[in-house]
Short mmCIF file of the N, C-alpha and C atoms (twelve columns), coordinates in Angstrom:
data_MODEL
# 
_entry.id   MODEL 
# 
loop_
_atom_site.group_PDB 
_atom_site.id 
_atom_site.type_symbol 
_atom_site.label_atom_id 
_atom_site.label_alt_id 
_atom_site.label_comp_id 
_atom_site.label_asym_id 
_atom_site.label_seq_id 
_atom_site.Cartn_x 
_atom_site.Cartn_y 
_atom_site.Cartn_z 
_atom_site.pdbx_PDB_model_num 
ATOM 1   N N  . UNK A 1  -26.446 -45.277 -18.578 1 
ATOM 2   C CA . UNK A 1  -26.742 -44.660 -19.861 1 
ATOM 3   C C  . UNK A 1  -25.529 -44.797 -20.783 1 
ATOM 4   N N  . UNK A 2  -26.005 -44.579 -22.071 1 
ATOM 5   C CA . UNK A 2  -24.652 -44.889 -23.085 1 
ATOM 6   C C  . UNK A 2  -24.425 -43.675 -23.919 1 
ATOM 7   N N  . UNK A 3  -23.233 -43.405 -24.226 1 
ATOM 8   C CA . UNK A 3  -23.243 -42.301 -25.248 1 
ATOM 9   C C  . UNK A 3  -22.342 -42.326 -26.073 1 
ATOM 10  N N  . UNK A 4  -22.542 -42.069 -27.629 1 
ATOM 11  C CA . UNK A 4  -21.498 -42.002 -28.124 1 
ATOM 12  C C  . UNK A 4  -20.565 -41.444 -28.754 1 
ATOM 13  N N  . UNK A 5  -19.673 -42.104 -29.121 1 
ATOM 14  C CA . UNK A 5  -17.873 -41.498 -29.262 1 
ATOM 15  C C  . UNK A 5  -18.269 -41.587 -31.115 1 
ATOM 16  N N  . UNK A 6  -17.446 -40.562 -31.129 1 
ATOM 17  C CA . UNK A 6  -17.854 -40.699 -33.026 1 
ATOM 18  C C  . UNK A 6  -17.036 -39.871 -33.804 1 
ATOM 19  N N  . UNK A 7  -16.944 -40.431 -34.910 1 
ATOM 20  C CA . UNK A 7  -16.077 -40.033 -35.747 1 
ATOM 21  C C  . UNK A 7  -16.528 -39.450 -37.306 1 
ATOM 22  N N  . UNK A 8  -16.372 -38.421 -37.908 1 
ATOM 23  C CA . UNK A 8  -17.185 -37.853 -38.605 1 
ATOM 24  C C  . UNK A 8  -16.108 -37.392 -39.811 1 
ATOM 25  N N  . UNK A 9  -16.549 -38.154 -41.147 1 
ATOM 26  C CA . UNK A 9  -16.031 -37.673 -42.143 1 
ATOM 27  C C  . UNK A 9  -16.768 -37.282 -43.702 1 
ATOM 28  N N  . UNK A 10 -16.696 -36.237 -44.372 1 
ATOM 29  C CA . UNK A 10 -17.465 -36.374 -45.092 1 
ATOM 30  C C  . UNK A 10 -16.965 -36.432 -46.611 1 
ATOM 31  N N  . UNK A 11 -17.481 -36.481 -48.001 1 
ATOM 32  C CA . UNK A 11 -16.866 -37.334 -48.873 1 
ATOM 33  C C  . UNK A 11 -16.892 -35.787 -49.807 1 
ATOM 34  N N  . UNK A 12 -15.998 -35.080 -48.961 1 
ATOM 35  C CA . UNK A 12 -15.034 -34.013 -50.063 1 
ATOM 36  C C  . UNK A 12 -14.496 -34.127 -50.957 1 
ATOM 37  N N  . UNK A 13 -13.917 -33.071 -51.975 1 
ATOM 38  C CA . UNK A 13 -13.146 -33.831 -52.835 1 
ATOM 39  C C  . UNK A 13 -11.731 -34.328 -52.405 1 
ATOM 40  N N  . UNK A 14 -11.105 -34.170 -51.796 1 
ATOM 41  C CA . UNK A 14 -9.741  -34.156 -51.197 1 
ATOM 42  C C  . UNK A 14 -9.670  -35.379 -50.326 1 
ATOM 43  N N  . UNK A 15 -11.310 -35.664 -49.669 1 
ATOM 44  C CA . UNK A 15 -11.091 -37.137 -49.346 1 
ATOM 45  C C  . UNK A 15 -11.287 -38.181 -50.526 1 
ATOM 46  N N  . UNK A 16 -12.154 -37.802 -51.281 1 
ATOM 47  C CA . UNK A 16 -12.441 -38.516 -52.401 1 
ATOM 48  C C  . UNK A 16 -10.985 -38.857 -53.180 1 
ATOM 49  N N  . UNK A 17 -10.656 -38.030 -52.890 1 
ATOM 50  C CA . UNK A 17 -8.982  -38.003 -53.839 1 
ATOM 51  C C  . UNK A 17 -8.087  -38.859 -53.261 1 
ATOM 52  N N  . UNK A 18 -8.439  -38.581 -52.024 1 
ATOM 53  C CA . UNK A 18 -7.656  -39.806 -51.033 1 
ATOM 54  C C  . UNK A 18 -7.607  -41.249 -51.605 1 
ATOM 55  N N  . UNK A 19 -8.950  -41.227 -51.019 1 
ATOM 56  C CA . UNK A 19 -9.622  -42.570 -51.185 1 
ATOM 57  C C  . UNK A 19 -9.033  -43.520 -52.938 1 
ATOM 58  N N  . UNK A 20 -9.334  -42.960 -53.845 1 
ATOM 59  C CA . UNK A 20 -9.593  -42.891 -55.460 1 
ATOM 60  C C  . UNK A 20 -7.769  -42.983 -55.495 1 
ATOM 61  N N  . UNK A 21 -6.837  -42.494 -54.853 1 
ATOM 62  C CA . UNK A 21 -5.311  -42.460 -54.980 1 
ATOM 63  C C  . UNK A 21 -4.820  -43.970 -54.063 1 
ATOM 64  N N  . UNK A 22 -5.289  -44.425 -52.898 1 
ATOM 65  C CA . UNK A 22 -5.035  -45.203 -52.527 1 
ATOM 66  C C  . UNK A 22 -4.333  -45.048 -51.571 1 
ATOM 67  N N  . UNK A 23 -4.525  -43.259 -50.861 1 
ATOM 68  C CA . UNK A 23 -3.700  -42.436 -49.729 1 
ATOM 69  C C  . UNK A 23 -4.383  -42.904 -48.519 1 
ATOM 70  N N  . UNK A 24 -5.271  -43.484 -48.449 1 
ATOM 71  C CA . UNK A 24 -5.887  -43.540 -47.109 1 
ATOM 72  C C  . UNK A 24 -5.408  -43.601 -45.746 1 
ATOM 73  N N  . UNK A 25 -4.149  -43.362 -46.061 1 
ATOM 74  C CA . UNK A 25 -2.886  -43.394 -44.886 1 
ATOM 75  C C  . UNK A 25 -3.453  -41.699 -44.123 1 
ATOM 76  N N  . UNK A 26 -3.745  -41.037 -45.002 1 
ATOM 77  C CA . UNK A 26 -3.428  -39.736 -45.132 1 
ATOM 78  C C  . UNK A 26 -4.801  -39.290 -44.706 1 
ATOM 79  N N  . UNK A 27 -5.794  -40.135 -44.505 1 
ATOM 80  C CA . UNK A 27 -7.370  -39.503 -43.970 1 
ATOM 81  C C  . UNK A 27 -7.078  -38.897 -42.369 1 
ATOM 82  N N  . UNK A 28 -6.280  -40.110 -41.587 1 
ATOM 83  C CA . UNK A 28 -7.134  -39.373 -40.190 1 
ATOM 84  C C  . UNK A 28 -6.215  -37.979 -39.706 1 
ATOM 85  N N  . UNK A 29 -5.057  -37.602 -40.653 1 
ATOM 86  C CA . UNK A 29 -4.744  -35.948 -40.395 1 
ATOM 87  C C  . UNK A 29 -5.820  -35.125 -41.015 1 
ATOM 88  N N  . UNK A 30 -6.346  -34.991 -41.941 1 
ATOM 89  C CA . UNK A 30 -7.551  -34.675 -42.782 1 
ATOM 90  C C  . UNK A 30 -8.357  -34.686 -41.581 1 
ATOM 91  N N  . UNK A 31 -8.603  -36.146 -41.087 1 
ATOM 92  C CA . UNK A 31 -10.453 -36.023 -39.922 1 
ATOM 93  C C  . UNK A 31 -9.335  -34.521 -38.754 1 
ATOM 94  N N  . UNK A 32 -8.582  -34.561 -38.436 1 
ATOM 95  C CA . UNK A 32 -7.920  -33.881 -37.363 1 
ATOM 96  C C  . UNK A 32 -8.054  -32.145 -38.107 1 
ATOM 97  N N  . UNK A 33 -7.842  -32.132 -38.990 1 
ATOM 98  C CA . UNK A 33 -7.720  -30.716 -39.494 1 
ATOM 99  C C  . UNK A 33 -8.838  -30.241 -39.948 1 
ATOM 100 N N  . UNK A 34 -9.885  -30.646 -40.478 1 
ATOM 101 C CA . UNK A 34 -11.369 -30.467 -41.040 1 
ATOM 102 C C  . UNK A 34 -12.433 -30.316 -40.248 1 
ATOM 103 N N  . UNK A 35 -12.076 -29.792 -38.821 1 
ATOM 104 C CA . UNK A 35 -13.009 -29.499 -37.949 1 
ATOM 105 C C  . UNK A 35 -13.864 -28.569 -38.582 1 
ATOM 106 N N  . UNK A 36 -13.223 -27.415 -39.251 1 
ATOM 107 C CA . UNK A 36 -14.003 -26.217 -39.824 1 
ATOM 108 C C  . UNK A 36 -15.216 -26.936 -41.197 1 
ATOM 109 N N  . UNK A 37 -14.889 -28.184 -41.458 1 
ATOM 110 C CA . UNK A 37 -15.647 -28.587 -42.611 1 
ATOM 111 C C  . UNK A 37 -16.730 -29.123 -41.708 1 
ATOM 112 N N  . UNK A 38 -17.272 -29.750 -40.168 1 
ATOM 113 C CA . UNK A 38 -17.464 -30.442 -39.460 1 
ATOM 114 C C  . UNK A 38 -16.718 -31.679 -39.429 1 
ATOM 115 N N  . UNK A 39 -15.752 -31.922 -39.663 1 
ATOM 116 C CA . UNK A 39 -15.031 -33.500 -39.571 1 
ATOM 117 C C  . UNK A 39 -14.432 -33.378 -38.277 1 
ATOM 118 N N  . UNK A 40 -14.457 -34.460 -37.724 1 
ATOM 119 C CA . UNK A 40 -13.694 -34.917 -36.412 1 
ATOM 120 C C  . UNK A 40 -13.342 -36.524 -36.297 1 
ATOM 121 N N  . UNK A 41 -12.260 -36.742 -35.164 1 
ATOM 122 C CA . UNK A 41 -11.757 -37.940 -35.206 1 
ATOM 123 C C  . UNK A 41 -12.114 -38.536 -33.655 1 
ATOM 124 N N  . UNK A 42 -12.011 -39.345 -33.345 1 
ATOM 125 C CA . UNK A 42 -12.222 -40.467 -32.606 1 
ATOM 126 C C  . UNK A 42 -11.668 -39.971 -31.311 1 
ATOM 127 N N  . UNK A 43 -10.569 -39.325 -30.959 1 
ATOM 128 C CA . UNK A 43 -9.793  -38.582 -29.798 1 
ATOM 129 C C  . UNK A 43 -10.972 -37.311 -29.485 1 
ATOM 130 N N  . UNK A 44 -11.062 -36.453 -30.899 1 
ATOM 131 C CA . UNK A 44 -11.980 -34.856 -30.347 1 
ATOM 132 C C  . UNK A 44 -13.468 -35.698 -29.609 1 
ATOM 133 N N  . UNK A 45 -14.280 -36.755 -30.023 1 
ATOM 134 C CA . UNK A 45 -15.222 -36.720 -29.616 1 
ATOM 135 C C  . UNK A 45 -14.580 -37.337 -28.160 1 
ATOM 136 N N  . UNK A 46 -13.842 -38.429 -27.870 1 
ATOM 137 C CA . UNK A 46 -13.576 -38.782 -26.678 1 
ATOM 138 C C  . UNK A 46 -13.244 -37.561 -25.242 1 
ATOM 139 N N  . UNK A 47 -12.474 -36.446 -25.934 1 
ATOM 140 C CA . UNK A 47 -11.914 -35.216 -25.281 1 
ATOM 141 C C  . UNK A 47 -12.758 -34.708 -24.746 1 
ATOM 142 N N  . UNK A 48 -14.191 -35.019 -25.827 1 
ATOM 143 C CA . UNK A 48 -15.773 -33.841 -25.003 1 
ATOM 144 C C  . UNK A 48 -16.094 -34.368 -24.601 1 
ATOM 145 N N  . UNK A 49 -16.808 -35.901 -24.354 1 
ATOM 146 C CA . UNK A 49 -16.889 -36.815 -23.407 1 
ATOM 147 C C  . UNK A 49 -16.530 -36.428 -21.899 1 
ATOM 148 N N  . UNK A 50 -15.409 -36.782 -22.143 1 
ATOM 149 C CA . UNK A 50 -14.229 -36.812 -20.748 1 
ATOM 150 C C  . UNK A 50 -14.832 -35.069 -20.426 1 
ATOM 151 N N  . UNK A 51 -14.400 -34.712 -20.906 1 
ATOM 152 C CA . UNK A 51 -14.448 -32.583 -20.186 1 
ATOM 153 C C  . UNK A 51 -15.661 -32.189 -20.027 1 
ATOM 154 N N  . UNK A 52 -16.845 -32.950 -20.663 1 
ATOM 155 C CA . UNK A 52 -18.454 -33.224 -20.165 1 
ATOM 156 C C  . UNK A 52 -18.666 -33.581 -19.020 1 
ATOM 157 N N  . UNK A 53 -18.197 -34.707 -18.678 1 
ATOM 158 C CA . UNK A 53 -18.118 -35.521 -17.894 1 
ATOM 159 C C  . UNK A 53 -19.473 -36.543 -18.045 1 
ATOM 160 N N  . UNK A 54 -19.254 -36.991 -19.159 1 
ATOM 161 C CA . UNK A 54 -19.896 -38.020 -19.479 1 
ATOM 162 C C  . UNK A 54 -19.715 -39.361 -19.185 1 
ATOM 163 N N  . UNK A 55 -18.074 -39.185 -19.656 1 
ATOM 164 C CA . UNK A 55 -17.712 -40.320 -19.182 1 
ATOM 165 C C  . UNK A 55 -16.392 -40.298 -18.170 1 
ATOM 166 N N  . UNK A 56 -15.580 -41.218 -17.453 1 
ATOM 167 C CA . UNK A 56 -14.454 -40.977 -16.821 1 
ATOM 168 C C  . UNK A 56 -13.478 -41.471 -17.881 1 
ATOM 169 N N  . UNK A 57 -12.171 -40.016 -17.440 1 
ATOM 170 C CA . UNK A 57 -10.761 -40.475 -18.195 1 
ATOM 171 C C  . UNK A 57 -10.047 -41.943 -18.355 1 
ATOM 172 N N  . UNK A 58 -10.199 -42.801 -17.435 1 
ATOM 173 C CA . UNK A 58 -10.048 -43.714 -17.567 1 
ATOM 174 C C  . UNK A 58 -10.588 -44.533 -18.721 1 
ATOM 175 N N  . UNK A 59 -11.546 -44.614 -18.870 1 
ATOM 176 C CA . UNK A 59 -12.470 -45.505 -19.897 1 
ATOM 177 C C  . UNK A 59 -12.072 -44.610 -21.086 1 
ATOM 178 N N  . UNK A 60 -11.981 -42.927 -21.090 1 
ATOM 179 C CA . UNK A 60 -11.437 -42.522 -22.513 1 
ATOM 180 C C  . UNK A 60 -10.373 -43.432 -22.965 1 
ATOM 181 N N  . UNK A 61 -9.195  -43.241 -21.711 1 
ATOM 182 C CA . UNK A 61 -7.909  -43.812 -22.715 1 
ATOM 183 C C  . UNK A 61 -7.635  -45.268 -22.588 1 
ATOM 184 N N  . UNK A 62 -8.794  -45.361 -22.035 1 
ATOM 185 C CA . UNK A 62 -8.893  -47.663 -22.580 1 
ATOM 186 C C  . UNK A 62 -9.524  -47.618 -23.886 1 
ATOM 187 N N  . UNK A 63 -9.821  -46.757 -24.154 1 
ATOM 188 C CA . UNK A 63 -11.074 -46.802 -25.623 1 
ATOM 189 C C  . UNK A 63 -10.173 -45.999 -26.751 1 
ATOM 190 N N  . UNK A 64 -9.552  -45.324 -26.353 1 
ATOM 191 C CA . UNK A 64 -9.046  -44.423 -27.486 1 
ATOM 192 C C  . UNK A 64 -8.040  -44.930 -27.689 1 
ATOM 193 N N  . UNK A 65 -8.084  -44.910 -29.664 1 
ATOM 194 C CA . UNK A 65 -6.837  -45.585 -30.735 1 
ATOM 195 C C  . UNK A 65 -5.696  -44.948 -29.981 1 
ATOM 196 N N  . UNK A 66 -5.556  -43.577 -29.665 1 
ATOM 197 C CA . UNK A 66 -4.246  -42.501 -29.373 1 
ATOM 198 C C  . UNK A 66 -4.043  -42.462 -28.485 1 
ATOM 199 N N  . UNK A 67 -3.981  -42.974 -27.134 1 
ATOM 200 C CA . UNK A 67 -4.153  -42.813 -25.788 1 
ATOM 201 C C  . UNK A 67 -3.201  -41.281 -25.247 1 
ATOM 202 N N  . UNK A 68 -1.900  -41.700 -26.063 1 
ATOM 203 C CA . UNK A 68 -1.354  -40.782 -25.429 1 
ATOM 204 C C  . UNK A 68 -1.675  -39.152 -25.733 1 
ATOM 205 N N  . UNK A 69 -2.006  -39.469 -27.039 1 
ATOM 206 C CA . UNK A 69 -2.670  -37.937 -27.956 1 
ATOM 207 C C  . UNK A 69 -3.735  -37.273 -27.001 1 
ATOM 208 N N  . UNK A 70 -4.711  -38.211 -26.858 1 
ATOM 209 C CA . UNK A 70 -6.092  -37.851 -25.699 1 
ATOM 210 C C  . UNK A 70 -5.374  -37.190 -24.462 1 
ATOM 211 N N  . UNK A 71 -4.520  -37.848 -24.204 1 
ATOM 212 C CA . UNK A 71 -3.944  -37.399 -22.561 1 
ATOM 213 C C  . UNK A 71 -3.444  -36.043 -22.629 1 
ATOM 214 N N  . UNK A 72 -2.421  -35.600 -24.066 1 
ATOM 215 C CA . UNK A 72 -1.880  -34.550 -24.491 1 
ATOM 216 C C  . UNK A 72 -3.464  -33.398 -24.020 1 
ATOM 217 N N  . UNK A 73 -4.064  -34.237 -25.264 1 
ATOM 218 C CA . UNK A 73 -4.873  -33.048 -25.309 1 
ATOM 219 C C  . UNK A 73 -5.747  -32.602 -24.212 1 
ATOM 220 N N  . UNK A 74 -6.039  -33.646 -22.946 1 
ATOM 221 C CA . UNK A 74 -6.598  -33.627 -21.637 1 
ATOM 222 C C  . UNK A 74 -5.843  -32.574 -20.909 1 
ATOM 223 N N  . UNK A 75 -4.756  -32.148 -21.314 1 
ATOM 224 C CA . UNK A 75 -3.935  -31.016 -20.564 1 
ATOM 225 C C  . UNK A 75 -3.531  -30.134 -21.379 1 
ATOM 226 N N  . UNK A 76 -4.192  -29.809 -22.272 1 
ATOM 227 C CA . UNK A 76 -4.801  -28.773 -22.905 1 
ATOM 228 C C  . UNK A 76 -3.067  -28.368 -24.568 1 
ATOM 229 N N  . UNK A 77 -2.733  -30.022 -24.309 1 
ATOM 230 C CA . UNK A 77 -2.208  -29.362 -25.842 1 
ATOM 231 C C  . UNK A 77 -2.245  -30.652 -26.744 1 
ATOM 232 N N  . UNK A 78 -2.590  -29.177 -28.078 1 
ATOM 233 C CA . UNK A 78 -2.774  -31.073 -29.051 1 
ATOM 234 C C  . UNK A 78 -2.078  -30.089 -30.133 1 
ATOM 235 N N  . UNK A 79 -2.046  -31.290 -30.889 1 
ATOM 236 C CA . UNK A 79 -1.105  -30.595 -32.306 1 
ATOM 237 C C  . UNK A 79 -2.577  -30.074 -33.482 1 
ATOM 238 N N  . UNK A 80 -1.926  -28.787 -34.098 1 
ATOM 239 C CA . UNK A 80 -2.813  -28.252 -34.886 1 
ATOM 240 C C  . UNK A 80 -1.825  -28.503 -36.297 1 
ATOM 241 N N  . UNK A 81 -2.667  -29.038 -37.190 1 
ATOM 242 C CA . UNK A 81 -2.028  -29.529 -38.493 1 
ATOM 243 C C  . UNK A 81 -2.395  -28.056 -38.992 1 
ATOM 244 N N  . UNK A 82 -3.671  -27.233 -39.092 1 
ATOM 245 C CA . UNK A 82 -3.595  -26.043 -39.784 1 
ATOM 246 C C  . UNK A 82 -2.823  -25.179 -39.807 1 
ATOM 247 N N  . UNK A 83 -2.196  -25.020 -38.667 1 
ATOM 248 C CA . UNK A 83 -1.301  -24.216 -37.836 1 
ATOM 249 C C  . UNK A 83 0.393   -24.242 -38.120 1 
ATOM 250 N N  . UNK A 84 0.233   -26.170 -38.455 1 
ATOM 251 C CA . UNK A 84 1.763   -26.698 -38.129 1 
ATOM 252 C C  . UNK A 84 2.618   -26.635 -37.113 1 
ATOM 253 N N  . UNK A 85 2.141   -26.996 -36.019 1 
ATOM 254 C CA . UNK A 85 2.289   -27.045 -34.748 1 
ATOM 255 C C  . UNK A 85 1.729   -27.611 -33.471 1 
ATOM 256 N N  . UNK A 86 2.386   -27.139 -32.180 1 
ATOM 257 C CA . UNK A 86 1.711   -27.691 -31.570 1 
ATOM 258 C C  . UNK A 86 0.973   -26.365 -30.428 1 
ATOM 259 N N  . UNK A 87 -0.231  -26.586 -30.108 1 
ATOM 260 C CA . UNK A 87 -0.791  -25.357 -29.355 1 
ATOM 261 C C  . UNK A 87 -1.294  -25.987 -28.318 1 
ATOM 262 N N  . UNK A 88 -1.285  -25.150 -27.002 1 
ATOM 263 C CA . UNK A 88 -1.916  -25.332 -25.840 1 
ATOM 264 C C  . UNK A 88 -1.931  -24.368 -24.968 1 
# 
């Protein structure tokens, strides 16, 4: 069976502003912090995957842009941009 990993952004103004400025450097802290808007990045969906057990850790961090970020967060700490820090 297949399932997928996904990444979710939606066209706020602040991304729009992004985008329209030529910041796009600056989106995937935005996908990381905008959980509360529903936005997520490519690591959070891989993280539920893996802790589902959908899929095995292995194949997360062959697949994931962040490998080491995923692993962080596989042991329960990831950095919170809302926060400015790091929590676990």
């Amino acid at each position: 069976a297949r399932v997928p990993a996904t990444e979710a952004m939606f066209a706020i103004p602040i991304v729009r502003d992004f985008i329209r400025k030529g910041e796009d450097h600056k989106l995937p802290d935005l996908l990381r912090s905008g959980r509360e808007k529903g936005m997520h990045d490519f690591n959070f969906s891989l993280h539920r995957l893996i802790r589902e057990g959908y899929i095995p850790e292995a194949l997360g961090m062959e697949v994931s842009p962040a490998p080491e970020a995923l692993a962080m967060r596989l042991q329960g700490i990831s950095l919170d941009e809302s926060k400015s820090g790091i929590t676990g």
